[in-house]
mmCIF file of N, CA and C in Angstrom:
data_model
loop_
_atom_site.group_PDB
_atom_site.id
_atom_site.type_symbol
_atom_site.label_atom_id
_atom_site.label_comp_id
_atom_site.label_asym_id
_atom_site.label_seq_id
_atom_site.Cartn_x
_atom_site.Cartn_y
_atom_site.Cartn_z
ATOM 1 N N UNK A 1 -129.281 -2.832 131.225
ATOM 2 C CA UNK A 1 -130.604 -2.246 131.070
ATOM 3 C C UNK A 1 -130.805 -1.867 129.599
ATOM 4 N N UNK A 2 -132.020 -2.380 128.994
ATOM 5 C CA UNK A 2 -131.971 -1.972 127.691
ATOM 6 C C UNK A 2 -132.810 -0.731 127.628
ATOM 7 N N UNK A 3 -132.105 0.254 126.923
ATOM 8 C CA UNK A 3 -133.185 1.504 126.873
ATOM 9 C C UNK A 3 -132.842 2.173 125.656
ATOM 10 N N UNK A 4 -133.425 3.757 125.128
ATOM 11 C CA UNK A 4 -133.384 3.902 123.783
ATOM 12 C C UNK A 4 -133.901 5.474 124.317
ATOM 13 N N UNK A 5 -132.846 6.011 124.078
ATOM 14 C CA UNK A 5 -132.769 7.631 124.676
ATOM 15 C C UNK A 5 -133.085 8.677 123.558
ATOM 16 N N UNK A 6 -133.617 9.730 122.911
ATOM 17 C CA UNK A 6 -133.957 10.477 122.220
ATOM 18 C C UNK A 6 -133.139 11.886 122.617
ATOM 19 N N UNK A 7 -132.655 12.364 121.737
ATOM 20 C CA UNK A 7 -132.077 13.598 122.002
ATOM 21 C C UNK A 7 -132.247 14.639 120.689
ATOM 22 N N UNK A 8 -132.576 15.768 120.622
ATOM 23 C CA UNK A 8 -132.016 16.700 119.854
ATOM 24 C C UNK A 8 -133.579 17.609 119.339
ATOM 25 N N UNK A 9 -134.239 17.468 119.753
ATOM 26 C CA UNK A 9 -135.223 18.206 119.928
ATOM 27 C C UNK A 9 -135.439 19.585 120.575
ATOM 28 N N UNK A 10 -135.981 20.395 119.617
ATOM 29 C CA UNK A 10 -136.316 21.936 120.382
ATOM 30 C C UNK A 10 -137.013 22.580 119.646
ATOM 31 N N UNK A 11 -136.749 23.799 119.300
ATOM 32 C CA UNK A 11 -136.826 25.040 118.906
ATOM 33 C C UNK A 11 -136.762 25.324 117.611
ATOM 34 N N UNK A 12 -137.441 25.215 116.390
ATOM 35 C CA UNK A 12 -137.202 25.419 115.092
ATOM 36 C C UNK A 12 -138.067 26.353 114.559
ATOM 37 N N UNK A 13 -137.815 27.028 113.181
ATOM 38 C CA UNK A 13 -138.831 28.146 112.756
ATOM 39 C C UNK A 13 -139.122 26.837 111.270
ATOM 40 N N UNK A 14 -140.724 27.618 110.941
ATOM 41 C CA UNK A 14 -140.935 27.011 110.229
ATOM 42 C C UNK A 14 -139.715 26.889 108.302
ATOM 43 N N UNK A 15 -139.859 25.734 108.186
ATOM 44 C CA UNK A 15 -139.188 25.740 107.096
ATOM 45 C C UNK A 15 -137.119 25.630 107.434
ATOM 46 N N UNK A 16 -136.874 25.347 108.704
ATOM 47 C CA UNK A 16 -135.599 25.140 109.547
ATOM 48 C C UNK A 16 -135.748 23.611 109.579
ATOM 49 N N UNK A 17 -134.755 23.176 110.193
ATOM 50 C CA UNK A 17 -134.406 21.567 109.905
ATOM 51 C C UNK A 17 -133.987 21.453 111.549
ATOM 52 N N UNK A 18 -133.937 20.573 111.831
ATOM 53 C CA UNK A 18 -133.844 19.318 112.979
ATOM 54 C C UNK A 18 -133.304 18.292 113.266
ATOM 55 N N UNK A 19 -131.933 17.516 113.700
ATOM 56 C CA UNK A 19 -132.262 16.470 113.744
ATOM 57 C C UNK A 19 -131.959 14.973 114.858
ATOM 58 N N UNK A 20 -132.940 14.533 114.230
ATOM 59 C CA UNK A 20 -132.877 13.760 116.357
ATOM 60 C C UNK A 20 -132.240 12.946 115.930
ATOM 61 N N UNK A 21 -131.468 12.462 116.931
ATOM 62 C CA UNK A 21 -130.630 11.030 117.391
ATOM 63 C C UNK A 21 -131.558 10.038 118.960
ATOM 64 N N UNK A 22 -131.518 8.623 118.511
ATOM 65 C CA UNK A 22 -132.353 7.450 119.272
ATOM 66 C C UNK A 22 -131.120 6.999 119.360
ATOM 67 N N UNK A 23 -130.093 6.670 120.603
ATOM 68 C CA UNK A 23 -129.245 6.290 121.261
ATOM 69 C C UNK A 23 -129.627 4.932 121.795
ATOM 70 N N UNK A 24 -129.421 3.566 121.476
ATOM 71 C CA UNK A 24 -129.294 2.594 122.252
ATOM 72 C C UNK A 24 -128.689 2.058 123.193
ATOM 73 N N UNK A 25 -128.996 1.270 124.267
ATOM 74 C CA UNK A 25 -127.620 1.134 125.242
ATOM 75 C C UNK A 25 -128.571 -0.827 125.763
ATOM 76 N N UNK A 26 -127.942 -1.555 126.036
ATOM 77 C CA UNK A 26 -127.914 -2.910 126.160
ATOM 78 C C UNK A 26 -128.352 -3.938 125.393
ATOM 79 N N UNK A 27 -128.340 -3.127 124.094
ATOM 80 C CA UNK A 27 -128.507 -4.218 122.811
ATOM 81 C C UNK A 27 -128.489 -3.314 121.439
ATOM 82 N N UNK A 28 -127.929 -4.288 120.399
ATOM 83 C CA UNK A 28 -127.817 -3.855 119.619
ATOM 84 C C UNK A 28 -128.397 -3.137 118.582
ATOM 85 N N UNK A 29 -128.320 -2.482 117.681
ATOM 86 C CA UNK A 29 -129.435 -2.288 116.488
ATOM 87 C C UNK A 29 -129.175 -2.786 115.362
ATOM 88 N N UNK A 30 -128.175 -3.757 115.071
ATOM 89 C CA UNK A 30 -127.984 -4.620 114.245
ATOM 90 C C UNK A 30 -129.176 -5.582 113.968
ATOM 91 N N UNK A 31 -129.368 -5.120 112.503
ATOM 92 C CA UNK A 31 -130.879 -6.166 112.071
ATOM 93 C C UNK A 31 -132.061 -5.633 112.798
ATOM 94 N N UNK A 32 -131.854 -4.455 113.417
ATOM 95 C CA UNK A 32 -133.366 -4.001 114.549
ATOM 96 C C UNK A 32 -134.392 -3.136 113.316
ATOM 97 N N UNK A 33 -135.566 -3.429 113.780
ATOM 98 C CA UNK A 33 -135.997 -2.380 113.093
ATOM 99 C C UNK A 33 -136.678 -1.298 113.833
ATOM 100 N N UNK A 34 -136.471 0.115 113.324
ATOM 101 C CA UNK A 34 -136.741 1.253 114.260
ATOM 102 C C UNK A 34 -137.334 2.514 113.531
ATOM 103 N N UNK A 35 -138.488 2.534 114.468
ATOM 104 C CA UNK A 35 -139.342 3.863 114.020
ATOM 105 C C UNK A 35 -139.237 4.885 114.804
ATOM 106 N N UNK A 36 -140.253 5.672 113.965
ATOM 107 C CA UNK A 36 -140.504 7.263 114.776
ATOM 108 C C UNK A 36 -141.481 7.371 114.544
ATOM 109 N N UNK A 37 -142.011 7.894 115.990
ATOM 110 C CA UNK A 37 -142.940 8.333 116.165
ATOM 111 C C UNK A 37 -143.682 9.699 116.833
ATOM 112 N N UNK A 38 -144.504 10.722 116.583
ATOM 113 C CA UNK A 38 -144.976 11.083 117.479
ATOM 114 C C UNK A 38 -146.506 11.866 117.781
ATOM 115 N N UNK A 39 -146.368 12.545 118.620
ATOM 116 C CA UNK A 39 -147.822 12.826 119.204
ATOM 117 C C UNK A 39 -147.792 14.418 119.076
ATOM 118 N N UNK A 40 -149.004 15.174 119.076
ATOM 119 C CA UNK A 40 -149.186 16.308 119.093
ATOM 120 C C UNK A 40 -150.581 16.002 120.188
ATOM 121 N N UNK A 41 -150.299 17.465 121.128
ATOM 122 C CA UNK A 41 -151.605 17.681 121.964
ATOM 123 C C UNK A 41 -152.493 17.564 121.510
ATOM 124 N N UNK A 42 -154.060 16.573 122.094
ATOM 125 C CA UNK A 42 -154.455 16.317 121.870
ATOM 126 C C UNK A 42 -155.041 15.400 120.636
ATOM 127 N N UNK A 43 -153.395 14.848 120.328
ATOM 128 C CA UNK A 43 -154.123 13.921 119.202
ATOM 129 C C UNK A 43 -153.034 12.865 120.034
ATOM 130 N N UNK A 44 -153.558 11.372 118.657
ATOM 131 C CA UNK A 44 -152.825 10.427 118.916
ATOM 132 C C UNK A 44 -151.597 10.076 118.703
ATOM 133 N N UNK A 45 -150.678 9.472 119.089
ATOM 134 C CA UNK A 45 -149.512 9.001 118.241
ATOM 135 C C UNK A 45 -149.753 8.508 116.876
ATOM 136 N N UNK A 46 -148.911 8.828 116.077
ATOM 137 C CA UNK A 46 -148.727 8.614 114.734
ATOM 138 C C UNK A 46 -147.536 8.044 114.315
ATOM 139 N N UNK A 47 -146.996 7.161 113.940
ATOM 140 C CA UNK A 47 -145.717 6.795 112.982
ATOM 141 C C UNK A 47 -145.938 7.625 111.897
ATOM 142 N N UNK A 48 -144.308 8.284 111.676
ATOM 143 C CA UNK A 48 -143.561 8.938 111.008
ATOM 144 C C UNK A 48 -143.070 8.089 109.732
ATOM 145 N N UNK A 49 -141.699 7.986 110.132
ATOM 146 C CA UNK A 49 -140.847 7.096 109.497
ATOM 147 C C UNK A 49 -140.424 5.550 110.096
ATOM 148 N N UNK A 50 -140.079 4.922 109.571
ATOM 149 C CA UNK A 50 -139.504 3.720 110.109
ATOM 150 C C UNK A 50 -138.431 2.937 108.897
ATOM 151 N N UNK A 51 -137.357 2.468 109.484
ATOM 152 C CA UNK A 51 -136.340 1.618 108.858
ATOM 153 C C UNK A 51 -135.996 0.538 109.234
ATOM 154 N N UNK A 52 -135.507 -0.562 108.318
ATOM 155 C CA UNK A 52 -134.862 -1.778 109.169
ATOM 156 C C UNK A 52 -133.638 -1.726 108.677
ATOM 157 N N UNK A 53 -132.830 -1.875 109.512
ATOM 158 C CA UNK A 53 -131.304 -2.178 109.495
ATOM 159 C C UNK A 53 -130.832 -3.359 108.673
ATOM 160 N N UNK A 54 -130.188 -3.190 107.976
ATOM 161 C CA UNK A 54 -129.744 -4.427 107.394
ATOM 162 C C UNK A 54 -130.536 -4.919 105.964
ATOM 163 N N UNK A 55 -131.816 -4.442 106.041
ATOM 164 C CA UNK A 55 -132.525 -4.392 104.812
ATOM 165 C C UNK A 55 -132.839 -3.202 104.085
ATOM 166 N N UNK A 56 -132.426 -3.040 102.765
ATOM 167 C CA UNK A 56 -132.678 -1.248 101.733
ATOM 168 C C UNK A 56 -134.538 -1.261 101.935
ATOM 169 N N UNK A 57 -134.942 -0.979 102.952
ATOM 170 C CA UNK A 57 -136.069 -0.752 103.202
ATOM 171 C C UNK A 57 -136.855 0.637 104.225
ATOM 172 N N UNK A 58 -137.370 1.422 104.084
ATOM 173 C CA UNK A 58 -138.027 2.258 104.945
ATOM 174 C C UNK A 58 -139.478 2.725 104.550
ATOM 175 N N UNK A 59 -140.538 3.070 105.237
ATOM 176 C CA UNK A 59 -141.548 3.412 105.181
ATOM 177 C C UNK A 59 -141.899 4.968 105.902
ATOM 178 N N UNK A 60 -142.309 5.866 104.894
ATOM 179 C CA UNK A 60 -142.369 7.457 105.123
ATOM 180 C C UNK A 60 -144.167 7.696 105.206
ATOM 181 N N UNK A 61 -144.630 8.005 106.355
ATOM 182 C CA UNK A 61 -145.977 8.610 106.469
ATOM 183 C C UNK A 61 -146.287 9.893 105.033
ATOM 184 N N UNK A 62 -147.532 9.888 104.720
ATOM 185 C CA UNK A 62 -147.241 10.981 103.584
ATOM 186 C C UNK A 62 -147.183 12.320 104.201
ATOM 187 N N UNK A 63 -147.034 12.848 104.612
ATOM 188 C CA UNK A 63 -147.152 14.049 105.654
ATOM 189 C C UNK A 63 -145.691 14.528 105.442
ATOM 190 N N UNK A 64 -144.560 13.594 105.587
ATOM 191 C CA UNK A 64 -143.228 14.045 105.627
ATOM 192 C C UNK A 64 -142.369 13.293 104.310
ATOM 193 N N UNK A 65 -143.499 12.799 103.726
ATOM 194 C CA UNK A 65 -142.324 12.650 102.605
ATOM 195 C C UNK A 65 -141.669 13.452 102.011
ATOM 196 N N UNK A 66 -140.713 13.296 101.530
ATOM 197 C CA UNK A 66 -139.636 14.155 100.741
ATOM 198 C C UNK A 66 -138.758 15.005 102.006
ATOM 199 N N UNK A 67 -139.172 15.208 102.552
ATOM 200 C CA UNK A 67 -138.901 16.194 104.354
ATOM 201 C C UNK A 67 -138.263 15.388 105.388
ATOM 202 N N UNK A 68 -138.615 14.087 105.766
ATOM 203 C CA UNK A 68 -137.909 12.985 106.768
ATOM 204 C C UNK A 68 -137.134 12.240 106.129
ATOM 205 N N UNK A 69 -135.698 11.859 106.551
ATOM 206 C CA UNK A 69 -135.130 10.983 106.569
ATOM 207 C C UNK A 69 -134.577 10.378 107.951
ATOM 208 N N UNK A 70 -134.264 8.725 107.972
ATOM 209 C CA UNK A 70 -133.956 8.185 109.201
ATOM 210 C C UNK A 70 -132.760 7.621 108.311
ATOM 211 N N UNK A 71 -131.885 7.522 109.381
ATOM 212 C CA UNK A 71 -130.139 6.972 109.261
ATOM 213 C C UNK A 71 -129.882 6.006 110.059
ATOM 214 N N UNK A 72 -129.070 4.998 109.821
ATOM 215 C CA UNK A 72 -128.001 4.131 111.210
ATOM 216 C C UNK A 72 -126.888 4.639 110.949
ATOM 217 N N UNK A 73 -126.196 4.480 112.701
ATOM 218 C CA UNK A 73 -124.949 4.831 112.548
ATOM 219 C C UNK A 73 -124.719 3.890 113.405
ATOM 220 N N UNK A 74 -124.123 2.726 112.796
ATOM 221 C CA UNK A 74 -124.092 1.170 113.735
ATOM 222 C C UNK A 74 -122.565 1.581 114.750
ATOM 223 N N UNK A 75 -122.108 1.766 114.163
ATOM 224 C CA UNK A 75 -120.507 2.257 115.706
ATOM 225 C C UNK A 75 -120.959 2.855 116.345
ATOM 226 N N UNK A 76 -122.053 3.756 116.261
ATOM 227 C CA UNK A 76 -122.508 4.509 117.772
ATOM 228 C C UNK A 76 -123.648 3.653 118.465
ATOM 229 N N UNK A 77 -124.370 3.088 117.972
ATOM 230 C CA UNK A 77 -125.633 2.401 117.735
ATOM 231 C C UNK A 77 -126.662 3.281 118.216
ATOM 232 N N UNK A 78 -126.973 3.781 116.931
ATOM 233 C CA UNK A 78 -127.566 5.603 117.181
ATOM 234 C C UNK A 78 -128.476 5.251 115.568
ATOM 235 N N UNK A 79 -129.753 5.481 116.046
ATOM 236 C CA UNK A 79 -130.295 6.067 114.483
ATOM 237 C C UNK A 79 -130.740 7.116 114.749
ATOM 238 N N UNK A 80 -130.773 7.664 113.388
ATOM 239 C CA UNK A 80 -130.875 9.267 113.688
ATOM 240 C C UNK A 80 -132.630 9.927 112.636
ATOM 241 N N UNK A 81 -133.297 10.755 112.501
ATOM 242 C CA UNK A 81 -134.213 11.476 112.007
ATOM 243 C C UNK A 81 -133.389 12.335 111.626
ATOM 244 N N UNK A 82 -133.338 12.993 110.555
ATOM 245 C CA UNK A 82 -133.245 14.209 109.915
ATOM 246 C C UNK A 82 -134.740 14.832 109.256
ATOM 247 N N UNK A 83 -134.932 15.973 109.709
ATOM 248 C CA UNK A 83 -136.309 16.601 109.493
ATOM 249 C C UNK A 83 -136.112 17.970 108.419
ATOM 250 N N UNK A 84 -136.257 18.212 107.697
ATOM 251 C CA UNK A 84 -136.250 19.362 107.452
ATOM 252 C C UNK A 84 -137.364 19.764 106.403
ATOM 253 N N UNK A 85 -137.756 20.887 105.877
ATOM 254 C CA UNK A 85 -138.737 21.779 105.519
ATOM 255 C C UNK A 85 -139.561 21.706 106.779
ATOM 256 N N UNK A 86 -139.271 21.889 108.415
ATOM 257 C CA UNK A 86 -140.472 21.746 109.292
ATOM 258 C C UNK A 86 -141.502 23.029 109.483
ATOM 259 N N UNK A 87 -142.967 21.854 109.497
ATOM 260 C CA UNK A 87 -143.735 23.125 109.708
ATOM 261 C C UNK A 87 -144.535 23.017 111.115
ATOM 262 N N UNK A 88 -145.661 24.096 111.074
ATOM 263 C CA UNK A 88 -145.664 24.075 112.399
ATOM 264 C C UNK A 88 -146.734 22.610 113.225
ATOM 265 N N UNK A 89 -146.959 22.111 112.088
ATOM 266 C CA UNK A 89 -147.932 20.808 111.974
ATOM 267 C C UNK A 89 -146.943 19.438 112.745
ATOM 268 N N UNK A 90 -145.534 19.566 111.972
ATOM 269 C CA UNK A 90 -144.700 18.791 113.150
ATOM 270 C C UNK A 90 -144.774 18.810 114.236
ATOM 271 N N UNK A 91 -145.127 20.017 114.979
ATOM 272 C CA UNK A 91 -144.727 20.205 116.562
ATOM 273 C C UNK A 91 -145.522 19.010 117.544
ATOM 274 N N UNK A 92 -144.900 18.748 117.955
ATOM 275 C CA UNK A 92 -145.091 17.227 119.060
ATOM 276 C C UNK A 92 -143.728 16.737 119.759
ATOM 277 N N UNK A 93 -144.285 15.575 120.702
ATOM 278 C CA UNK A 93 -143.347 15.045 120.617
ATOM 279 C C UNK A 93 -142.579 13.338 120.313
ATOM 280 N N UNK A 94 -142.067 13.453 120.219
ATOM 281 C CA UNK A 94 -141.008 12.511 119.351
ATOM 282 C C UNK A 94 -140.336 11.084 119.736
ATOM 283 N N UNK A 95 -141.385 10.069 119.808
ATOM 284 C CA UNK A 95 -140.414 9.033 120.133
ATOM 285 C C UNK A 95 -139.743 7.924 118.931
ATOM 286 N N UNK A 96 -138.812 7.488 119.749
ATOM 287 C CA UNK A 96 -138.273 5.760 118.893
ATOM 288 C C UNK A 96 -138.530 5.147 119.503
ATOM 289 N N UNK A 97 -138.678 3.931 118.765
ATOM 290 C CA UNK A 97 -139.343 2.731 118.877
ATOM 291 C C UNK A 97 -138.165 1.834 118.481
ATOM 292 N N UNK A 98 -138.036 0.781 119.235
ATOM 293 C CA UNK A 98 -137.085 -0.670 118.062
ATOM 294 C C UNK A 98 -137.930 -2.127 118.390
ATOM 295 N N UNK A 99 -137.077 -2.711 117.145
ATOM 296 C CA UNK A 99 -137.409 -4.262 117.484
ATOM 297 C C UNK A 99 -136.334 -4.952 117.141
ATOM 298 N N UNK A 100 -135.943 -5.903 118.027
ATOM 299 C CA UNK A 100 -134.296 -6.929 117.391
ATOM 300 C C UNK A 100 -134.482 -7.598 116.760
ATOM 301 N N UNK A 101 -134.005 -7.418 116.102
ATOM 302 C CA UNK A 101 -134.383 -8.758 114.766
ATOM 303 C C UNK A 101 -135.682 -9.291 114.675
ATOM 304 N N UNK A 102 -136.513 -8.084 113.651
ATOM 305 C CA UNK A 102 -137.645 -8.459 113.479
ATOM 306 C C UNK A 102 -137.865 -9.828 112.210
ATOM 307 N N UNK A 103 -138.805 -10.629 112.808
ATOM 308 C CA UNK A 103 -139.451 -11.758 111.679
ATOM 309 C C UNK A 103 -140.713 -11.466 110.876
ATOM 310 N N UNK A 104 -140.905 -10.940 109.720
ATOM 311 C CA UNK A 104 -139.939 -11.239 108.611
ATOM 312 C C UNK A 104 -138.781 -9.780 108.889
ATOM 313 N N UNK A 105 -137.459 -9.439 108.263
ATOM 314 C CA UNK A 105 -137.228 -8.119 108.759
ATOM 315 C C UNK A 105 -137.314 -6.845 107.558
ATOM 316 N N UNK A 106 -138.580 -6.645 107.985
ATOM 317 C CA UNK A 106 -138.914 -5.002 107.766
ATOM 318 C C UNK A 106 -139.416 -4.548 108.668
ATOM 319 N N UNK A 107 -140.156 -2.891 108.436
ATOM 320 C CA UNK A 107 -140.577 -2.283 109.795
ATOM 321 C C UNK A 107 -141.733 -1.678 109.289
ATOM 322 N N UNK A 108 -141.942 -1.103 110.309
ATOM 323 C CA UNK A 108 -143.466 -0.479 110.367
ATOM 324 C C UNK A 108 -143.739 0.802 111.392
ATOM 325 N N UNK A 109 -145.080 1.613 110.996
ATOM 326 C CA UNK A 109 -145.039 2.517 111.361
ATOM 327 C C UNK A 109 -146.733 2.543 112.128
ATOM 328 N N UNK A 110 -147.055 1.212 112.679
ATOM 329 C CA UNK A 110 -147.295 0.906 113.694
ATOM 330 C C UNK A 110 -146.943 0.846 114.639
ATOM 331 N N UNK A 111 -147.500 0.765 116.022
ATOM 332 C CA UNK A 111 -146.810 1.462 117.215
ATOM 333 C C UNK A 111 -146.602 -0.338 117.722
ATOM 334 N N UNK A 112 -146.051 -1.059 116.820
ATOM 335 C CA UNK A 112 -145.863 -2.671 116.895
ATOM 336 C C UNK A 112 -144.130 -2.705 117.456
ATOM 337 N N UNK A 113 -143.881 -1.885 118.651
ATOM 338 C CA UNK A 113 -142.565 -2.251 118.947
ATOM 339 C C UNK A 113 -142.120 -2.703 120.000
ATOM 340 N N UNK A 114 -140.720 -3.320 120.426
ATOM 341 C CA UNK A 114 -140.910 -3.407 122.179
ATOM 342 C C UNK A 114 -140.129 -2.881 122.587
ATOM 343 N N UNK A 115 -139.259 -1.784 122.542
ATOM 344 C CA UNK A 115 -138.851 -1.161 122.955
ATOM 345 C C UNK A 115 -139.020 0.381 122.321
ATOM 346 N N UNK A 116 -138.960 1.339 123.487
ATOM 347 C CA UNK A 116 -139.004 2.652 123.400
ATOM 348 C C UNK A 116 -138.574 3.577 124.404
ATOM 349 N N UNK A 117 -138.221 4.949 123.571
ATOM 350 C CA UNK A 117 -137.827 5.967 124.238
ATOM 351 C C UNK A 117 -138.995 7.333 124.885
ATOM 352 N N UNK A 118 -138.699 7.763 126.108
ATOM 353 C CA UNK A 118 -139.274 8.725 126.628
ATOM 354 C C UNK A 118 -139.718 10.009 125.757
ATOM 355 N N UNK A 119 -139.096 10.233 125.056
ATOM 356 C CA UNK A 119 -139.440 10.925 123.609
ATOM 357 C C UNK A 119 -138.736 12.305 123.792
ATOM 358 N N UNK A 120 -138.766 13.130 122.857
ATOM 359 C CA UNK A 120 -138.038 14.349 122.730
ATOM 360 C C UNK A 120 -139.015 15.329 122.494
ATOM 361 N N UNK A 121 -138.989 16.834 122.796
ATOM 362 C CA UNK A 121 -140.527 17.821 122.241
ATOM 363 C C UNK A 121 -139.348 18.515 120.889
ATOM 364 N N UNK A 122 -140.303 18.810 120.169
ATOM 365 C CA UNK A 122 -140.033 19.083 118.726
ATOM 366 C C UNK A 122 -141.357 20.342 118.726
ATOM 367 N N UNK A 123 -140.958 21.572 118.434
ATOM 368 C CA UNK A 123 -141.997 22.598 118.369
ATOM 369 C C UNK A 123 -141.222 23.630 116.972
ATOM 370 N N UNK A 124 -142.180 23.670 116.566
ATOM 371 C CA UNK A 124 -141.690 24.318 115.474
ATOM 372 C C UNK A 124 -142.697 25.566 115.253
ATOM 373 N N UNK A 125 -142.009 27.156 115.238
ATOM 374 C CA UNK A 125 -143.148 27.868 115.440
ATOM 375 C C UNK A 125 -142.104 28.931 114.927
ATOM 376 N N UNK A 126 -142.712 29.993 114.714
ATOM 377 C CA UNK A 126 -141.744 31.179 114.684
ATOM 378 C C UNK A 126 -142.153 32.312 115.594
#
């Protein structure tokens, strides 16, 4: 079963850090490319960040630049978000997205993926 699990989401005060892990399980993330994304009540989904594996490439929404980073950790086959300066404008919640070996391979922070996770809530409040 291919799926893409989100974990590490909760409870942060503003200006505290965060950071999620997107767990793969029946395929690889070798060469995948994988975003983040998410939603706040009443609005739409938004791409965050996004990276492709295998290529020195990523794309940062301006909202979190300097503040988001995304990681691979190919032995776990886990990419991860690191969030920090969060404010309370983050609060939503949080999915990943992948694609296997995207053509050409970079990524995007279009909701252009085929696989995804149930998402994680991310609230940041004090």
């Amino acid at each position: 079963q291919l799926q893409l699990v989100e974990s590490g989401g909760g409870l942060a005060q503003p200006g505290g850090s965060l950071r999620l892990s997107c767990a793969a399980s029946g395929f690889t993330l070798d060469y995948a490319a994988v975003g983040w994304f998410r939603q706040a009540p009443g609005k739409e989904r938004e791409g965050v960040v996004c990276i492709s594996n295998g290529n020195p490439m990523s794309i940062t929404t301006d909202s979190v630049e300097g503040r988001f980073t995304m990681s691979f950790d190919n032995a776990k086959n886990t990419v991860y978000l690191q969030m920090n300066s969060l404010k309370p404008e983050d609060t939503g919640v949080y999915y990943c997205a992948a694609e296997r070996n995207p053509s050409p391979p970079i990524c995007t922070i279009q909701p252009h993926y085929t696989y995804w996770g149930l998402g994680t809530q991310v609230t940041v409040s004090s």
